XYZ file of C-alpha atoms in Angstrom:
351
model
C 69.156 71.433 1.415
C 66.556 71.845 -1.311
C 64.108 69.579 0.538
C 64.480 71.683 3.686
C 63.741 74.809 1.669
C 60.660 73.146 0.156
C 59.408 72.152 3.599
C 59.822 75.743 4.763
C 57.873 76.981 1.746
C 54.878 74.899 2.859
C 54.579 77.125 5.925
C 53.874 80.222 3.850
C 50.865 81.388 5.877
C 52.760 80.999 9.138
C 55.751 82.912 7.735
C 53.511 85.671 6.339
C 51.692 86.184 9.619
C 54.919 86.118 11.585
C 56.395 88.781 9.296
C 53.256 90.919 9.547
C 53.254 90.549 13.341
C 56.921 91.524 13.575
C 56.719 94.696 11.495
C 53.282 95.603 12.802
C 54.768 95.474 16.280
C 57.655 97.710 15.216
C 55.524 100.318 13.409
C 52.727 100.407 15.981
C 55.303 100.621 18.767
C 56.756 103.802 17.255
C 53.317 105.316 16.573
C 52.067 104.445 20.060
C 55.161 106.070 21.597
C 54.547 109.291 19.660
C 50.852 109.424 20.557
C 51.641 108.586 24.187
C 53.924 111.643 24.411
C 51.285 113.841 22.767
C 48.478 112.643 25.044
C 50.548 112.799 28.237
C 52.283 116.159 27.759
C 50.177 118.136 25.282
C 46.580 116.856 25.162
C 46.399 115.962 28.886
C 44.646 112.724 27.921
C 46.327 110.695 30.673
C 44.261 107.495 30.506
C 44.897 107.001 26.806
C 48.526 108.099 27.172
C 49.263 105.518 29.882
C 47.566 102.783 27.855
C 49.613 103.781 24.820
C 52.832 103.486 26.826
C 51.863 99.929 27.759
C 50.854 99.184 24.179
C 54.153 100.539 22.839
C 56.104 98.360 25.277
C 54.117 95.295 24.227
C 54.631 96.092 20.522
C 58.403 96.370 20.940
C 58.386 93.095 22.870
C 56.533 91.491 19.919
C 59.116 92.869 17.491
C 61.993 91.587 19.616
C 60.411 88.137 20.091
C 59.462 87.535 16.449
C 62.946 88.355 15.190
C 64.169 85.012 16.566
C 60.991 82.995 17.188
C 57.700 82.239 15.496
C 54.927 84.475 16.759
C 52.214 82.872 18.901
C 48.463 83.176 18.430
C 48.039 84.768 21.861
C 50.444 87.529 20.838
C 48.450 88.330 17.697
C 45.195 88.233 19.674
C 46.583 90.477 22.412
C 47.954 92.979 19.894
C 44.623 93.101 18.053
C 42.518 93.449 21.209
C 44.872 96.017 22.777
C 44.810 98.219 19.661
C 41.023 97.867 19.396
C 40.597 98.942 23.029
C 42.854 101.976 22.492
C 40.913 103.114 19.431
C 37.560 102.494 21.133
C 38.519 104.428 24.275
C 39.971 107.231 22.179
C 36.815 107.439 20.078
C 34.579 107.475 23.152
C 36.405 110.202 25.102
C 37.788 112.424 22.342
C 36.046 115.060 20.293
C 34.882 113.754 16.950
C 36.808 116.541 15.233
C 40.048 114.882 16.336
C 39.309 112.214 13.685
C 40.749 109.518 15.946
C 37.903 107.215 14.897
C 39.439 106.970 11.389
C 41.875 104.406 12.795
C 38.900 102.056 13.086
C 38.960 101.484 9.321
C 42.434 99.935 9.556
C 41.333 97.223 11.981
C 39.753 94.719 9.522
C 43.006 94.649 7.547
C 44.955 93.982 10.739
C 42.540 91.286 11.924
C 42.615 89.331 8.668
C 46.375 89.582 8.174
C 47.217 88.537 11.715
C 44.399 86.165 12.634
C 42.840 84.813 9.448
C 39.267 84.642 8.227
C 37.433 83.225 11.249
C 38.802 85.673 13.794
C 38.671 88.443 11.185
C 34.908 88.108 10.718
C 34.138 88.048 14.451
C 36.460 90.888 15.448
C 35.460 93.122 12.516
C 31.762 92.677 13.313
C 32.227 93.489 17.004
C 34.238 96.621 16.202
C 31.665 97.772 13.627
C 28.793 97.522 16.121
C 30.657 99.104 19.050
C 32.071 102.009 17.051
C 28.737 102.707 15.338
C 27.057 102.926 18.760
C 29.764 105.236 20.121
C 29.810 107.523 17.100
C 26.000 107.617 17.001
C 25.905 109.116 20.512
C 28.277 111.963 19.718
C 26.525 115.309 20.283
C 28.876 117.544 18.318
C 26.987 117.060 15.040
C 23.502 118.045 13.933
C 21.084 115.059 13.691
C 21.077 115.048 9.892
C 24.855 115.333 9.762
C 25.127 112.489 12.266
C 23.132 110.199 9.965
C 25.222 111.171 6.946
C 28.397 110.773 8.952
C 27.425 107.289 10.177
C 26.447 106.195 6.669
C 29.757 107.364 5.215
C 31.751 105.805 8.028
C 29.805 102.518 7.863
C 30.110 102.138 4.094
C 33.829 102.919 4.217
C 34.396 100.420 7.013
C 32.291 97.718 5.336
C 34.107 98.236 2.017
C 37.508 97.776 3.665
C 36.145 94.785 5.577
C 34.808 93.197 2.375
C 38.101 93.705 0.529
C 40.056 92.245 3.468
C 37.746 89.237 3.651
C 37.890 88.606 -0.102
C 41.665 88.918 -0.169
C 42.198 86.543 2.766
C 39.680 84.051 1.382
C 41.393 84.025 -2.024
C 44.862 83.852 -0.477
C 43.889 80.865 1.683
C 42.221 79.085 -1.247
C 45.153 79.521 -3.617
C 47.567 78.646 -0.838
C 45.691 75.384 -0.289
C 45.785 74.612 -4.015
C 49.520 75.228 -4.195
C 50.045 73.086 -1.104
C 48.078 70.236 -2.693
C 50.136 70.528 -5.879
C 53.311 70.351 -3.811
C 52.207 67.555 -1.474
C 49.939 65.204 -3.421
C 50.789 62.526 -5.942
C 48.855 63.622 -9.062
C 47.879 60.073 -10.055
C 46.626 58.546 -6.810
C 45.933 61.574 -4.614
C 48.103 60.082 -1.870
C 50.856 62.153 -0.296
C 54.247 62.265 -2.007
C 57.766 62.144 -0.549
C 57.718 65.828 0.345
C 54.393 65.342 2.131
C 55.849 62.372 4.011
C 58.825 64.446 5.158
C 56.520 67.277 6.205
C 54.228 64.871 8.075
C 57.179 63.268 9.850
C 58.713 66.589 10.936
C 55.479 68.268 12.018
C 53.249 65.465 13.323
C 55.508 62.550 14.211
C 58.707 64.082 15.560
C 59.748 61.972 18.576
C 56.241 60.519 18.906
C 56.383 57.125 20.683
C 54.456 54.157 19.342
C 54.798 55.214 15.699
C 55.220 52.517 13.068
C 55.814 52.758 9.350
C 54.636 50.176 6.831
C 56.681 50.038 3.643
C 54.451 48.401 1.026
C 55.318 47.122 -2.435
C 52.801 45.778 -4.977
C 54.046 42.341 -5.988
C 54.942 41.769 -9.646
C 53.720 45.215 -10.664
C 56.055 45.261 -13.666
C 54.352 42.126 -14.991
C 50.977 43.852 -14.701
C 52.285 46.770 -16.762
C 53.805 44.434 -19.349
C 50.730 42.212 -19.607
C 47.899 44.748 -19.434
C 49.579 48.056 -20.298
C 50.518 51.157 -18.321
C 46.938 52.455 -18.332
C 45.806 49.428 -16.346
C 48.900 49.759 -14.159
C 47.878 53.317 -13.297
C 44.368 52.138 -12.426
C 45.880 49.479 -10.173
C 47.809 52.159 -8.273
C 44.638 54.240 -7.924
C 42.619 51.237 -6.740
C 45.253 50.171 -4.228
C 45.405 53.703 -2.813
C 41.605 53.757 -2.525
C 41.719 50.367 -0.786
C 44.246 51.672 1.764
C 42.100 54.774 2.324
C 39.131 52.541 3.220
C 41.204 50.926 5.972
C 42.943 53.991 7.402
C 43.039 57.788 7.256
C 44.270 58.895 3.827
C 46.459 61.581 5.434
C 48.948 58.907 6.556
C 49.242 57.198 3.146
C 52.153 58.205 0.917
C 53.237 57.010 -2.507
C 57.019 57.249 -2.497
C 57.950 55.297 -5.613
C 56.466 53.640 -8.665
C 54.543 50.908 -6.840
C 55.864 51.596 -3.348
C 53.826 53.124 -0.530
C 54.489 54.164 3.065
C 51.813 54.189 5.759
C 52.348 55.628 9.250
C 50.449 54.147 12.192
C 50.244 54.401 15.971
C 50.252 51.074 17.831
C 50.985 50.022 21.385
C 53.397 47.208 20.469
C 55.078 45.511 17.485
C 52.609 42.618 17.526
C 49.557 44.834 16.988
C 51.369 46.692 14.189
C 52.222 43.353 12.582
C 48.626 42.142 12.896
C 47.283 45.283 11.231
C 49.795 44.979 8.389
C 48.919 41.323 7.896
C 45.200 42.132 7.909
C 45.852 44.754 5.231
C 47.808 42.240 3.159
C 45.176 39.509 3.579
C 42.236 41.773 2.708
C 43.920 43.056 -0.442
C 44.924 39.585 -1.613
C 41.347 38.282 -1.279
C 39.837 41.224 -3.158
C 39.237 40.847 -6.884
C 40.161 44.053 -8.706
C 38.215 44.488 -11.953
C 39.806 47.000 -14.324
C 38.516 47.433 -17.878
C 36.547 44.189 -17.458
C 39.721 42.337 -16.498
C 39.941 40.594 -13.124
C 43.353 41.134 -11.566
C 44.588 39.466 -8.395
C 46.923 41.662 -6.401
C 49.220 40.906 -3.495
C 51.538 43.112 -1.494
C 54.686 42.663 0.564
C 55.090 44.753 3.707
C 58.012 45.740 5.901
C 57.225 47.148 9.355
C 59.482 49.251 11.588
C 58.964 51.046 14.896
C 60.212 54.588 15.391
C 63.246 54.840 17.662
C 63.942 58.010 19.717
C 65.869 60.712 17.817
C 65.824 58.624 14.649
C 65.899 60.419 11.300
C 63.221 59.745 8.712
C 65.855 58.295 6.388
C 66.932 55.690 8.955
C 63.343 55.000 9.990
C 62.335 54.276 6.396
C 65.499 52.246 5.743
C 64.722 49.843 8.584
C 61.235 49.232 7.182
C 62.663 48.998 3.660
C 65.134 46.322 4.778
C 62.231 44.356 6.251
C 60.300 44.803 2.984
C 63.269 43.482 1.018
C 63.315 40.428 3.264
C 59.562 39.888 2.732
C 60.084 39.904 -1.037
C 63.099 37.634 -0.679
C 60.992 35.128 1.264
C 58.506 34.815 -1.605
C 56.383 38.000 -1.455
C 52.781 38.352 -0.191
C 53.950 38.446 3.413
C 54.812 40.794 6.281
C 58.239 41.078 7.906
C 59.020 43.379 10.836
C 62.321 45.088 11.530
C 62.195 43.499 14.992
C 61.899 40.031 13.428
C 64.750 40.881 11.072
C 66.942 41.982 13.982
C 66.233 38.720 15.808
C 67.320 36.760 12.732
C 70.548 38.769 12.557
C 71.233 38.116 16.255
C 70.707 34.369 15.756
C 73.119 34.381 12.818
C 75.696 36.285 14.895
C 75.402 33.771 17.747
C 75.645 30.828 15.349
C 78.815 32.207 13.817
């Protein structure tokens, strides 16, 4: 249960934006309904009123949808564009004394909260240019007042934009740092068990052709006893760096003292076995020099293929059983779960 909660916590940005989208839809739906009634029955502003009815309906749909599902990017984009169009049309057709243009200053906050930094920059810039052009053509102010008005409006808008950008930038940066603290092994920089679970659930769920390599450094305890734990730590760092030279570091996980898991995509068990054996061979022929001491390292590897609807626990266990067999056979070798199953079948037939 705790692991599930931790995995959910890693999706903080997604949860935040979904929550913002939900309540933004609710609040804007109510406001749009009120303004639609005013524009249709009091102000006789039928174009804006009809658009506001459609916007209110869409907002309530967003609220209903996000109560049970995760909001989609297209929904956030549509909400942002729809609201921007409403404010732009209202600013263009209404008298400046109606102060409808003030709503423009809320848009950067909305863009950054719903869409993030990249969309926020683009959308905020477009709105700033369009609204400045519209407001600059308004004839209800004297020329000097128009300049003062545009300066005040522009500086207010830019200030809100800058604060929104700074806040989102800082939030994303600190969120990334917290995610790294939660997901990375502090010694080697490889992913930890939580990262492995997250990777499996998000990227590998029911993905065919996925293999896991369970890897154990042979006689690691002897290395610690003979050279000390400081050298042992350097060995773990070096081995992780060696793996990262062979394959993307994002699929390398340290899940125990000297035990690693690597996820791969291969077309068949033979190619997965050949890659694992190449990894084993290359490491065993590499001389690792740590504190001027040459250390020969070998690894044992168990390989398993992902089966449909298999849990991560069972997936790892099959590879772990193969790893145990590799160590039992003398270490510095590769055993596949398929090979292990064939041995079991032969034993069953013999008995």
